[in-house]
Short mmCIF file of C-alpha atoms and ligand atoms in Angstrom, two decimals:
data_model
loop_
_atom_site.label_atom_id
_atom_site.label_comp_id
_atom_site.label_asym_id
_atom_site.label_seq_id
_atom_site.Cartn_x
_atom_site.Cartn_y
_atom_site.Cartn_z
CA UNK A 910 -11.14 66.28 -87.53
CA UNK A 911 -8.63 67.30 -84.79
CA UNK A 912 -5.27 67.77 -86.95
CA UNK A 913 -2.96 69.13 -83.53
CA UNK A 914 -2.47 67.86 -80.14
CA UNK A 915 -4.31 71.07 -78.82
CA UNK A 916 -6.94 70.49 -80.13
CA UNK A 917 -7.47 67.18 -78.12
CA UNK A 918 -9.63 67.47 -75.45
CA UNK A 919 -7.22 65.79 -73.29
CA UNK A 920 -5.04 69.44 -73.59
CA UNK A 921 -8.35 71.51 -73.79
CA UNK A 922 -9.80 71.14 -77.17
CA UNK A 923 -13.97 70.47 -77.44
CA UNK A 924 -14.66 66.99 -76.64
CA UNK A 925 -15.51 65.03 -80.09
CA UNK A 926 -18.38 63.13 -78.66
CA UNK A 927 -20.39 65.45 -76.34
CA UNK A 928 -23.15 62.39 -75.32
CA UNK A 929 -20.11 59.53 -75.03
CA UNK A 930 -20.34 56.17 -76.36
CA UNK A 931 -20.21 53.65 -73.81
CA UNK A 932 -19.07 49.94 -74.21
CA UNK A 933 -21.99 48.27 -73.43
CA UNK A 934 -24.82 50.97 -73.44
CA UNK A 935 -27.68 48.96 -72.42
CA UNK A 936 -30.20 48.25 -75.86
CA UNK A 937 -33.88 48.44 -75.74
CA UNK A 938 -35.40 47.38 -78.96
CA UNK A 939 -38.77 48.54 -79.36
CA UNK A 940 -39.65 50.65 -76.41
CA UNK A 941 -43.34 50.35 -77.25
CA UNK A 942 -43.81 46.29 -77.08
CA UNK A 943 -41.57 45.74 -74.10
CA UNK A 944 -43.72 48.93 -72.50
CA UNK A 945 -46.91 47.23 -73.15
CA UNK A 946 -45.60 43.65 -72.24
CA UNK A 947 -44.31 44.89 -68.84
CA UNK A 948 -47.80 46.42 -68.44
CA UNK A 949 -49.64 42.98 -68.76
CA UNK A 950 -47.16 41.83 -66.20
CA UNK A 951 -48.27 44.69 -64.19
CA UNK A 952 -51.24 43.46 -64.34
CA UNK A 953 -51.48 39.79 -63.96
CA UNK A 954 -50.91 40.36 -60.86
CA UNK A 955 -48.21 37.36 -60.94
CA UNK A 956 -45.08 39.61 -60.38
CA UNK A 957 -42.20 37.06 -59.33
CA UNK A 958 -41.52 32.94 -57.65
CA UNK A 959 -41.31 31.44 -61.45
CA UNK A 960 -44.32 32.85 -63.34
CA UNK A 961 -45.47 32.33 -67.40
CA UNK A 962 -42.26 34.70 -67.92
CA UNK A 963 -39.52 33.56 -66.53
CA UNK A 964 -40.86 30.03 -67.43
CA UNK A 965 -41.24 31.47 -71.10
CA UNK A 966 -37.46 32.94 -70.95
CA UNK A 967 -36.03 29.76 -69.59
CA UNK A 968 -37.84 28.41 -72.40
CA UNK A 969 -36.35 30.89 -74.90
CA UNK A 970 -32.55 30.51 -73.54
CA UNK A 971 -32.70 26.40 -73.90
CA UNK A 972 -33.87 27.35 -77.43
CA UNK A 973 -30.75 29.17 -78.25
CA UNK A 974 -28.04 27.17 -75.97
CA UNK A 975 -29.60 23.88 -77.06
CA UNK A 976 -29.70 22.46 -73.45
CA UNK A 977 -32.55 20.55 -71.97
CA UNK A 978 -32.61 22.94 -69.22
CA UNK A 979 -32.34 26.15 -67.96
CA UNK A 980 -32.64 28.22 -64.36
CA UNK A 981 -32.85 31.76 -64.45
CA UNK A 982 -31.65 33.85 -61.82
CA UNK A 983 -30.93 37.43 -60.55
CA UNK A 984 -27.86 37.46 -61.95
CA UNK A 985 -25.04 35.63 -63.00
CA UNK A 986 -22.93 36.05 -60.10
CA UNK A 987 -25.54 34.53 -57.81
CA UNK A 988 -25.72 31.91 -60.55
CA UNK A 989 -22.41 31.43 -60.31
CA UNK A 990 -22.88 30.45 -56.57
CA UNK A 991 -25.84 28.34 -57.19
CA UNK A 992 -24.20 26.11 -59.55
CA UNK A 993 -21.05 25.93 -57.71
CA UNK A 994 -23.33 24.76 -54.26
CA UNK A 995 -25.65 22.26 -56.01
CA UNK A 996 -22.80 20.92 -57.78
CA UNK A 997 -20.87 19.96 -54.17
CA UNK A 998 -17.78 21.80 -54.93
CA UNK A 999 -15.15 22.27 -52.06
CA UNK A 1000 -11.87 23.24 -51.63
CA UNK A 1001 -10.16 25.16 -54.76
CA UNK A 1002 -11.33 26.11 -57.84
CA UNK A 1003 -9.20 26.89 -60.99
CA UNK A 1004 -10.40 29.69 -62.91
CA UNK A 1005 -8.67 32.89 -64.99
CA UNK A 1006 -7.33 35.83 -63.25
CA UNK A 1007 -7.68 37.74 -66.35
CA UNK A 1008 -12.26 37.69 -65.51
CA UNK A 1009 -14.15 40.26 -64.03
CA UNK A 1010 -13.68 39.83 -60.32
CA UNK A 1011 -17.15 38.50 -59.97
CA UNK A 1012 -15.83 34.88 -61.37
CA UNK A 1013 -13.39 34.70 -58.11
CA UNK A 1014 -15.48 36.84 -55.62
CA UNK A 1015 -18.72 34.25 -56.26
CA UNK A 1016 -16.28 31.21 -55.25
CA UNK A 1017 -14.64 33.19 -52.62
CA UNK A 1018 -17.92 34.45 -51.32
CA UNK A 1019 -19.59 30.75 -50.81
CA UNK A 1020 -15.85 29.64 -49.19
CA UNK A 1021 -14.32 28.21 -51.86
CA UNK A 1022 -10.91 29.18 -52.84
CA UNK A 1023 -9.90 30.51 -56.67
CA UNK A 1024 -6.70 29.63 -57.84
CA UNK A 1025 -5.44 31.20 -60.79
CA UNK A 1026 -4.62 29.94 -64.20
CA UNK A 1027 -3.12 31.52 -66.81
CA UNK A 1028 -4.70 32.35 -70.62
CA UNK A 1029 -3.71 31.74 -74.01
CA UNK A 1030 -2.05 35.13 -75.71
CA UNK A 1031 -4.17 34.92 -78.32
CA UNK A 1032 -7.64 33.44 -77.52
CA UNK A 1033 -7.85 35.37 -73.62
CA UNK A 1034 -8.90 31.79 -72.41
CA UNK A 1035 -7.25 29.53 -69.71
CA UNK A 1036 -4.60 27.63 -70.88
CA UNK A 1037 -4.77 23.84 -70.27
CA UNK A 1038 -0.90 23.52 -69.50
CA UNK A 1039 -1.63 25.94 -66.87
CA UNK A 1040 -4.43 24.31 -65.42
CA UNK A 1041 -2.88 20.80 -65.28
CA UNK A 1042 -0.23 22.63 -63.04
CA UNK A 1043 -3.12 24.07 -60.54
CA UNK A 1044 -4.41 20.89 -59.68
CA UNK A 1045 -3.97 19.77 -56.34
CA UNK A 1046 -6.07 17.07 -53.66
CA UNK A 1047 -8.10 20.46 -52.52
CA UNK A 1048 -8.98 21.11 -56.50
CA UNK A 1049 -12.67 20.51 -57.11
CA UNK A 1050 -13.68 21.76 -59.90
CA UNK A 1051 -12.44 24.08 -63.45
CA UNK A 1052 -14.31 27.31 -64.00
CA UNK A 1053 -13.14 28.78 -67.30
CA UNK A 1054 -14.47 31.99 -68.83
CA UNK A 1055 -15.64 32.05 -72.57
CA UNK A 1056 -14.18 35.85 -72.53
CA UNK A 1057 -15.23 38.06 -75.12
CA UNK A 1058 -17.55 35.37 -76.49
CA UNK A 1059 -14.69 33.27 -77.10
CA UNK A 1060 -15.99 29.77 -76.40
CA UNK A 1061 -12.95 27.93 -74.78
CA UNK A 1062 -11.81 24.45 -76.55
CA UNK A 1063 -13.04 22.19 -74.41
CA UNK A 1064 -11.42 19.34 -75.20
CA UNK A 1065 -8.13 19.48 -73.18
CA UNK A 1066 -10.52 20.89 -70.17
CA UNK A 1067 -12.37 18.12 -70.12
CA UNK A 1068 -9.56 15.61 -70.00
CA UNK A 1069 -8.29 17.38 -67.19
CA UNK A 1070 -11.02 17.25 -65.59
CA UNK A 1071 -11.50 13.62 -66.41
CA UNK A 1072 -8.26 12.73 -64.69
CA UNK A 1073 -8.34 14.07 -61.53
CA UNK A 1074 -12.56 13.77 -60.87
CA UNK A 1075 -13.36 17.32 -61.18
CA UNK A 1076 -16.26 19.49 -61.94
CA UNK A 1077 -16.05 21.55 -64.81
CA UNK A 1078 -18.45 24.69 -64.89
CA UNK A 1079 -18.10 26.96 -67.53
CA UNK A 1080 -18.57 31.02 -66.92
CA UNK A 1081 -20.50 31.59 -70.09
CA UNK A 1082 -21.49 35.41 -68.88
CA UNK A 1083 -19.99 36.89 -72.72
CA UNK A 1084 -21.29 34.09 -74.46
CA UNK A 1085 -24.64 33.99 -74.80
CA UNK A 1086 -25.09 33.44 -78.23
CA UNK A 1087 -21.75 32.44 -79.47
CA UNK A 1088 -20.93 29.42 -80.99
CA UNK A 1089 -17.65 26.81 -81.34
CA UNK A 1090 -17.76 24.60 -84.44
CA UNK A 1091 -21.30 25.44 -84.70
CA UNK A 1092 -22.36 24.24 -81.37
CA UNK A 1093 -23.38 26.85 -79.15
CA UNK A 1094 -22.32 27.97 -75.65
CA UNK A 1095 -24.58 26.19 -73.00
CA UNK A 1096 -24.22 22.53 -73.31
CA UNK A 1097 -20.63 22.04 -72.03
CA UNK A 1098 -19.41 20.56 -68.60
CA UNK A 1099 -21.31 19.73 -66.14
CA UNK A 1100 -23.23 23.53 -66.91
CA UNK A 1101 -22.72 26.71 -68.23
CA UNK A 1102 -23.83 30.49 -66.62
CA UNK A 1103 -24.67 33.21 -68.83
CA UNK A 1104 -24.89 37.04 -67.65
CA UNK A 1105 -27.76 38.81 -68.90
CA UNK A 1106 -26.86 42.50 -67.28
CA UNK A 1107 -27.82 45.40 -68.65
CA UNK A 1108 -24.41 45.84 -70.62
CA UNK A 1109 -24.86 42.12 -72.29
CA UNK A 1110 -25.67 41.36 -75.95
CA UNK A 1111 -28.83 39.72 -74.25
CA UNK A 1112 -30.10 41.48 -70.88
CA UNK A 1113 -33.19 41.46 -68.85
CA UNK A 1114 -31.76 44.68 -67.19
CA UNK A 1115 -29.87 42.09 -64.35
CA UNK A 1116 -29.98 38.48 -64.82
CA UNK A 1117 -28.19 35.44 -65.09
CA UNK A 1118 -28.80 31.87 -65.71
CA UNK A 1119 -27.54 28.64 -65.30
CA UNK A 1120 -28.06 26.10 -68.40
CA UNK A 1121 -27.48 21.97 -68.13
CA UNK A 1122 -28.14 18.74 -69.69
CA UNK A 1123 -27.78 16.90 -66.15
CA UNK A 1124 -31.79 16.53 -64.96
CA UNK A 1125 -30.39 16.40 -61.62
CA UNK A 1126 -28.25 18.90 -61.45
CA UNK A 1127 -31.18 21.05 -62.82
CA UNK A 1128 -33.25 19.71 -60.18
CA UNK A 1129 -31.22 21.24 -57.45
CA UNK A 1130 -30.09 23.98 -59.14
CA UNK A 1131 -34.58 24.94 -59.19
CA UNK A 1132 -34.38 24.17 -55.81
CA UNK A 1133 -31.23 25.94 -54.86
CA UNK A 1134 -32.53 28.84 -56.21
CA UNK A 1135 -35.74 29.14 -54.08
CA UNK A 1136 -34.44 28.80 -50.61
CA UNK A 1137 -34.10 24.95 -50.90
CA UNK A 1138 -37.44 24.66 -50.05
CA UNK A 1139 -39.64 21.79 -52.05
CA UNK A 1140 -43.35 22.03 -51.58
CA UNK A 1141 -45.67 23.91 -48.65
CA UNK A 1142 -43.88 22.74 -45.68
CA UNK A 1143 -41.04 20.77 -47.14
CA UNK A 1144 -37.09 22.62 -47.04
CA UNK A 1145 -34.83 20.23 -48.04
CA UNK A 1146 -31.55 22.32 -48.66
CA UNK A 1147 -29.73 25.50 -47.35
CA UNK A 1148 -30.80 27.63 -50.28
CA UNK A 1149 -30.84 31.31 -51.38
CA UNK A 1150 -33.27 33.35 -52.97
CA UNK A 1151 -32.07 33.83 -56.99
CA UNK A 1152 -34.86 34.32 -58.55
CA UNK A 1153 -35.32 36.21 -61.53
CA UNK A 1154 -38.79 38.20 -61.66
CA UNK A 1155 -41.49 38.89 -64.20
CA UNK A 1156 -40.76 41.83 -65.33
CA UNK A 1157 -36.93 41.02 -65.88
CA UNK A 1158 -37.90 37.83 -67.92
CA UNK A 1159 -40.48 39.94 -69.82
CA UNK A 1160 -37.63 41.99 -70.96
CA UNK A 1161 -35.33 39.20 -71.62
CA UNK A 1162 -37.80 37.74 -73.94
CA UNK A 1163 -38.01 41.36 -75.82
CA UNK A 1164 -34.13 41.20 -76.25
CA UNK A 1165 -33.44 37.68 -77.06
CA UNK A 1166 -36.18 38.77 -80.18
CA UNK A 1167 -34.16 41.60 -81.12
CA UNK A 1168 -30.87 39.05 -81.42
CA UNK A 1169 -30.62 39.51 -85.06
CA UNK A 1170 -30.87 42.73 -85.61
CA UNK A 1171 -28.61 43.43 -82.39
CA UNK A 1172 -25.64 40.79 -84.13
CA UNK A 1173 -26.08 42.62 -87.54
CA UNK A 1174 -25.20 46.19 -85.49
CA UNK A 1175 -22.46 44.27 -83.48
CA UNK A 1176 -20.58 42.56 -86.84
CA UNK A 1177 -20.99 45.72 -88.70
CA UNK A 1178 -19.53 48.01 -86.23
CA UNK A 1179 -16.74 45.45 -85.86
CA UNK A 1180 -16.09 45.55 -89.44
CA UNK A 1181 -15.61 49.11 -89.37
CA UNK A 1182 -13.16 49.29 -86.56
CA UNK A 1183 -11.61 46.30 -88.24
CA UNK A 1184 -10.87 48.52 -90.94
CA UNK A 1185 -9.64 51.73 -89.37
CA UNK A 1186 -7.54 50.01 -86.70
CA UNK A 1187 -5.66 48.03 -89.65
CA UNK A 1188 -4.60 51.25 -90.63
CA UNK A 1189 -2.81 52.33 -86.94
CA UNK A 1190 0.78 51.00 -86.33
CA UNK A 1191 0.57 49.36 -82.76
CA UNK A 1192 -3.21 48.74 -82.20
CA UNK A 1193 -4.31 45.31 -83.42
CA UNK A 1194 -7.98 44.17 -83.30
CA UNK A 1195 -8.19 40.70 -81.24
CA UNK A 1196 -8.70 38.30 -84.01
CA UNK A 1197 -11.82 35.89 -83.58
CA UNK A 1198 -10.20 32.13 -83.00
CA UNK A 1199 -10.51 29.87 -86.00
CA UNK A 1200 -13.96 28.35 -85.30
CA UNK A 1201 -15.77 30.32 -82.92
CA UNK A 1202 -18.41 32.85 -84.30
CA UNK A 1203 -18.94 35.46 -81.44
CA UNK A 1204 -21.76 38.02 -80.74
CA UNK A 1205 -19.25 40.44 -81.37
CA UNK A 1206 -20.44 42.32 -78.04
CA UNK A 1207 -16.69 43.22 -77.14
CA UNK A 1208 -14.54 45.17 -79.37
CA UNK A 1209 -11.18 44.01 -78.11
CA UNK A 1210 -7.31 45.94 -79.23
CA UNK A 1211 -4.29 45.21 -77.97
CA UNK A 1212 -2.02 48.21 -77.82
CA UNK A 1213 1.93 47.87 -78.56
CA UNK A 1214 3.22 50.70 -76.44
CA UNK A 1215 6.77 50.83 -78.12
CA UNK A 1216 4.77 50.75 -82.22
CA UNK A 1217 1.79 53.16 -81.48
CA UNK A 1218 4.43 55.24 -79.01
CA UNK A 1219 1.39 55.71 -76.41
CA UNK A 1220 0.67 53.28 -73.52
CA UNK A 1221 -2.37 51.47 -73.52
CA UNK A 1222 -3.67 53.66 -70.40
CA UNK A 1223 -2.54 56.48 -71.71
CA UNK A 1224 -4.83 56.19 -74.77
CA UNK A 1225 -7.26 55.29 -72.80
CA UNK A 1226 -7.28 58.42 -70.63
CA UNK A 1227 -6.95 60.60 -73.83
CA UNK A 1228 -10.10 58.69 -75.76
CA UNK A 1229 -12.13 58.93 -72.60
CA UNK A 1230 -11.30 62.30 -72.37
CA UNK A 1231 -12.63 62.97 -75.80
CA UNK A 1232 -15.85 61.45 -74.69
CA UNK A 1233 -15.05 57.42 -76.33
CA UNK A 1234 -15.68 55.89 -72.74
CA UNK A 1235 -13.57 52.58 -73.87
CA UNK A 1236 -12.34 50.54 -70.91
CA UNK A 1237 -9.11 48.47 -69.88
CA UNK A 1238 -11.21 45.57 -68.52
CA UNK A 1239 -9.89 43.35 -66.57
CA UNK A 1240 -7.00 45.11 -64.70
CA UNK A 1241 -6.41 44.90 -62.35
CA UNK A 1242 -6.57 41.46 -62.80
CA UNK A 1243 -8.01 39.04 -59.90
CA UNK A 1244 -4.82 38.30 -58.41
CA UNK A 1245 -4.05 41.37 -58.09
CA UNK A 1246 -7.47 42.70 -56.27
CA UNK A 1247 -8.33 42.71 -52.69
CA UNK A 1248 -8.66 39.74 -50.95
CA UNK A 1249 -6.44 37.78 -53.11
CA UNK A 1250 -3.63 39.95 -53.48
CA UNK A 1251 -3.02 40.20 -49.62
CA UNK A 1252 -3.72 36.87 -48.88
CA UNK A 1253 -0.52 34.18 -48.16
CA UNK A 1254 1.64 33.89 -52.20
CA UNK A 1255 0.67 30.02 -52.32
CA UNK A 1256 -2.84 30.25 -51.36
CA UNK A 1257 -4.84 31.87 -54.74
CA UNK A 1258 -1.27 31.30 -57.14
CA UNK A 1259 0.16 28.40 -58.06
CA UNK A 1260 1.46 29.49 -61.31
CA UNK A 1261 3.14 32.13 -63.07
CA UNK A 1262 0.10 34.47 -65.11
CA UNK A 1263 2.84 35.90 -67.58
CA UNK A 1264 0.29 36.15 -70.06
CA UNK A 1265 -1.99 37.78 -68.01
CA UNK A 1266 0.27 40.44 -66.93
CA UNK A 1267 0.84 41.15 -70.53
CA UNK A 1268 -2.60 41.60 -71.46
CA UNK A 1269 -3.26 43.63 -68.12
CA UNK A 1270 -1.29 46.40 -69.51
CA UNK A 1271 -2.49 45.99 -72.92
CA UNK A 1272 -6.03 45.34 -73.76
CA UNK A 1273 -8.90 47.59 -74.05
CA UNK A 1274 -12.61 47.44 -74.82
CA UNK A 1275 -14.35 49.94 -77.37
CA UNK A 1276 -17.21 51.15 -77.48
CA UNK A 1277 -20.31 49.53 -79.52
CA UNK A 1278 -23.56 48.17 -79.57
CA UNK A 1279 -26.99 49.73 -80.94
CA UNK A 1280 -26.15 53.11 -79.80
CA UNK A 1281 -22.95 53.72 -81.48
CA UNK A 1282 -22.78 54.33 -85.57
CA UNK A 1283 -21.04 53.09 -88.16
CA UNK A 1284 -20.11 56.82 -88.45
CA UNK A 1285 -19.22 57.66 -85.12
CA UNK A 1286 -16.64 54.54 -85.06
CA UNK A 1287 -15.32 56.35 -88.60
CA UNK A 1288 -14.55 59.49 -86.47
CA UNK A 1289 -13.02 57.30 -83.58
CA UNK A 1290 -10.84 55.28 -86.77
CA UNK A 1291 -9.58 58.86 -87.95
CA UNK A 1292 -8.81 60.00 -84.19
CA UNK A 1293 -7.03 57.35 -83.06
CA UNK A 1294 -4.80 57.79 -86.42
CA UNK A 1295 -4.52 61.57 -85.71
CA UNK A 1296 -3.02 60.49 -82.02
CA UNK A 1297 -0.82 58.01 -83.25
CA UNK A 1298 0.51 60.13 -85.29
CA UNK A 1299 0.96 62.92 -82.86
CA UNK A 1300 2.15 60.55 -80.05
CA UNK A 1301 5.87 61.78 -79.54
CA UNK A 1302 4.07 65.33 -78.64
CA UNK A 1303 1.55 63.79 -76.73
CA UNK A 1304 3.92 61.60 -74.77
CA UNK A 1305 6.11 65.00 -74.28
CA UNK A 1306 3.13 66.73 -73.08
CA UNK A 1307 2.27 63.76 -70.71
CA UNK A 1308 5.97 63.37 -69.49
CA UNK A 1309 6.48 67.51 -68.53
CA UNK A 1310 4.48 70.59 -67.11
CA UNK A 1311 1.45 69.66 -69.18
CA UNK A 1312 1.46 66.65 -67.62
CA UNK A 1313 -2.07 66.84 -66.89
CA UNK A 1314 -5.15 66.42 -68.97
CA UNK A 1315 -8.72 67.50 -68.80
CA UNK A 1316 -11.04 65.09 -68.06
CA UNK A 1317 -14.75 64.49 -69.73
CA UNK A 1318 -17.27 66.02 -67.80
CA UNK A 1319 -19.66 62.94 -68.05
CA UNK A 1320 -16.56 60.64 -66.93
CA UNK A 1321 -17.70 58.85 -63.73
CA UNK A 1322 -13.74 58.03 -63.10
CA UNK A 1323 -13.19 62.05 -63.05
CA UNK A 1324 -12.27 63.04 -59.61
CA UNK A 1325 -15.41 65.67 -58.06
CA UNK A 1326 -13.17 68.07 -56.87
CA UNK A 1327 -10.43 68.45 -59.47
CA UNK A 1328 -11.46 68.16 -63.20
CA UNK A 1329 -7.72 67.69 -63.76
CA UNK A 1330 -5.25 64.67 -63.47
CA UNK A 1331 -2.43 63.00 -64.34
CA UNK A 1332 -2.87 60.45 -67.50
CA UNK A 1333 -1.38 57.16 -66.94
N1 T4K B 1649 -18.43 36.74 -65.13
C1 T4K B 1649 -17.98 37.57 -66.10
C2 T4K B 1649 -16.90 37.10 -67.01
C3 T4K B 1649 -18.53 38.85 -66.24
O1 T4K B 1649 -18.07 39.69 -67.19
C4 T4K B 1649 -19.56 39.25 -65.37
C5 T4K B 1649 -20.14 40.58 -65.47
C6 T4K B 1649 -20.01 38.34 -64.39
C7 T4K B 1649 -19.41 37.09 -64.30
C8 T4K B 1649 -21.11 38.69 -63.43
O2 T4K B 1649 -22.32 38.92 -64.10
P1 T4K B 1649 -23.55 39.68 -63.36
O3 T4K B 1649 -23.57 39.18 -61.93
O4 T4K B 1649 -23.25 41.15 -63.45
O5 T4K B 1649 -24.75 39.23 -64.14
C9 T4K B 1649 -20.02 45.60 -66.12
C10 T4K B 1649 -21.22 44.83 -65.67
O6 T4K B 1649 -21.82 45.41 -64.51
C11 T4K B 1649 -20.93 43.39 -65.40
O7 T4K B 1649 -22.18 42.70 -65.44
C12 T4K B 1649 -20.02 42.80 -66.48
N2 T4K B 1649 -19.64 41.44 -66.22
C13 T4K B 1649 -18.77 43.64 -66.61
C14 T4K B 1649 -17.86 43.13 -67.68
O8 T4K B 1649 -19.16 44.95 -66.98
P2 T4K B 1649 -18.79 47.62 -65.03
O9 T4K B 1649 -18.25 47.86 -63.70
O10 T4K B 1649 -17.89 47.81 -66.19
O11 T4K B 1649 -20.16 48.41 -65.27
P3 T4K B 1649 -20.38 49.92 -65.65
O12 T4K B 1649 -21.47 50.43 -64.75
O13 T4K B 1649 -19.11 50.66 -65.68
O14 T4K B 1649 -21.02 49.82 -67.11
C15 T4K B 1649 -20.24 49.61 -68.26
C16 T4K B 1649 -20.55 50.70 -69.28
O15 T4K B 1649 -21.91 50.63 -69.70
C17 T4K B 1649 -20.31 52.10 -68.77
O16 T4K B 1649 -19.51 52.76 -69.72
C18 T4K B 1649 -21.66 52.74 -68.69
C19 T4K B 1649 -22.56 51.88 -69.58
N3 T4K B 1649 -23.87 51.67 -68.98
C20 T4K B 1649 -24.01 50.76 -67.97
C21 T4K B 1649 -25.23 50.58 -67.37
C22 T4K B 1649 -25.38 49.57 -66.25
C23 T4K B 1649 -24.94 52.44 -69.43
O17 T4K B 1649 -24.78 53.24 -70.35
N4 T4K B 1649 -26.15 52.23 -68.84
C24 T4K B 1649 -26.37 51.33 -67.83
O18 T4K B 1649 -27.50 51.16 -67.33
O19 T4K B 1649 -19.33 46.11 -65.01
#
């Protein structure tokens, strides 16, 4: 274990991990069956436009969001879109800043206009009190974000949305499989879209899909979703073309069968972080709210800058460097990304996002999932005490000359022609 700040890769001691651990290393089960499923597919010659697969996924997703239907598509982002068209939103849409940008660029992208909320400290979900003071004539619809699996209390939402006639469409993308009071993600609002990327506790390498209890909202959605057109010469909408294929359902199928043993993996390497970080002054593990079990596919801290005596992007340059790629999702935040940052102050913010700024600078994502150990996440535990501990040196080291550390040469972030920077 590395006992001085020399020794951390950061100042140009060996790397701990070599091969880093990723968050969200993509998981496939049993190499063998999804090899000689996607082979049948090969050969059925039925490749894509809603085949026995993605009819047999769809299937499979209703099964575990309890909703009477689903639509898969290419991805949640186009999902996002889909819903938000067949559901005849216009205007503004209230959603999170604190989301991965794709939950504003969708809206933006179809010509709808996000307006930011902000989130509760403590569950990363919008706040209802904030919401209420978003609403405006041009307000159309909600879309909160069940982030990190945290399935958002709907009840104030809904009430909202009650009041003023608005849509409520729920960005499920973290939540597939995630539960509130026992009921899982899928069947609130008017729908619910889950991501199943590559990096999800689900995937079908990309994907997305949009889940409902409304037949006729399903109905367009289906038809949305295949260029709007409804039998051999019929086209009764502006559509797109969403569809998911065969051999993305196929694997879809093969992970939502390996959901067990991938939650087992996911709670036990949570449990062992749990423990370690306990033992760290200034890094707290993001408690689970009181009745919401998650899929435990994020490992969330929030770093105290003045306790642990690092910043939070500072210790994130200095684990990444030692090859624990963990992430500081979702700065910059959407409000602060391009186009909404440059556009006119009233037009995308309505509200204050003190919250959000808070958990900007401090939240990051570790690394877990089938490919990381038990073990490994004992070594992280033990480094991250070893830094803490050293973290007046390190923040000396940072803050002079040395000012610069070395960078892991799998990083993608490293700059190509200088394997030195500046930490944070
Ligand atoms: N709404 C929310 C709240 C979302 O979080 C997302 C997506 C969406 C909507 C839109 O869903 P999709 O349209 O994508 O279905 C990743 C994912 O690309 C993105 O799907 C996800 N959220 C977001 C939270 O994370 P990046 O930019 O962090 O991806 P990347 O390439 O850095 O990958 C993350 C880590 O996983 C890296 O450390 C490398 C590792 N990785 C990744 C891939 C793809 C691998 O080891 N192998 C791989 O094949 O966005």
């Amino acid at each position: 274990m590395k006992s001085s700040v020399p020794q951390l890769a950061a100042f140009g001691g060996r790397p701990l991990f070599p091969q880093p651990l990723h968050v969200g290393q993509p998981v496939i089960t049993d190499h063998e069956l999804l090899l000689s499923d996607l082979d049948r597919v090969l050969r059925s010659g039925q490749l894509t436009n809603h085949g026995p697969q993605v009819r047999a996924f769809e299937e499979a997703v209703c099964g575990v969001a309890g909703t009477r239907h689903c639509i898969a598509l290419c991805n949640a982002t186009t999902a996002l879109q889909v819903a938000a068209r067949a559901l005849q939103l216009t205007g503004e849409v209230i959603m999170p800043s604190f989301t991965f940008i794709a939950t504003a660029h969708a809206m933006e992208w179809i010509g709808l206009t996000p307006v930011f909320a902000d989130v509760d400290p403590l569950t990363h979900t919008l706040d209802p009190d904030s919401v209420a003071a978003c609403v405006t004539p041009r307000t159309s619809a909600i879309l909160p974000v069940h982030l990190w699996g945290h399935v958002c209390d709907p009840a104030d939402l809904t009430q909202i949305a009650t009041r003023h006639g608005l849509r409520l469409l729920f960005d499920a993308s973290h939540a597939f499989g995630c539960r509130r009071a026992g009921t899982p993600a899928g069947g609130l609002g008017d729908a619910e879209v889950f991501s199943f990327h590559a990096t999800k506790f689900v995937h079908s390498v990309e994907g997305g899909a949009i889940v409902t209890n409304s037949d006729a909202l399903a109905e367009r959605c289906r038809r949305l979703r295949g260029f709007g057109i409804t039998g051999l010469q019929e086209v009764s909408d502006i559509g797109t073309n969403g569809k998911m294929h065969e051999l993305s359902a196929a694997t879809g199928l093969r992970s939502i069968a390996a959901m067990p043993e991938l939650l087992r993996r996911n709670h036990e390497n949570r449990a062992v972080y749990a423990e370690w970080i306990s033992a760290v002054p200034g890094l707290k593990l993001l408690p689970r709210p009181s009745a919401v079990d998650t899929n435990a596919q994020y490992v969330v801290a929030v770093v105290d800058e003045d306790q642990f005596g690092l910043s939070r992007d500072q210790l994130v340059a200095i684990l990444r460097s030692e090859g624990v790629f963990v992430r500081s999702y979702f700065t910059p935040g959407c409000h602060r990304a391009v186009p909404y940052a440059d556009a006119p102050p009233d037009r995308h913010m309505r509200v204050p996002l003190p919250v959000t700024e808070q958990l900007l600078r401090s939240v990051m994502q570790f690394p877990t999932g089938r490919s990381v150990a038990p073990a490994d996440i004992e070594r992280i535990g033990a480094l991250l005490q070893s830094i803490c501990a050293s973290s007046g040196e390190i923040r000396r080291r940072l803050a002079t000359g040395f000012g610069r550390i070395v960078w892991h040469p799998a990083d993608p972030a490293r700059p190509r022609d200088n394997a030195l920077r500046e930490a944070g």
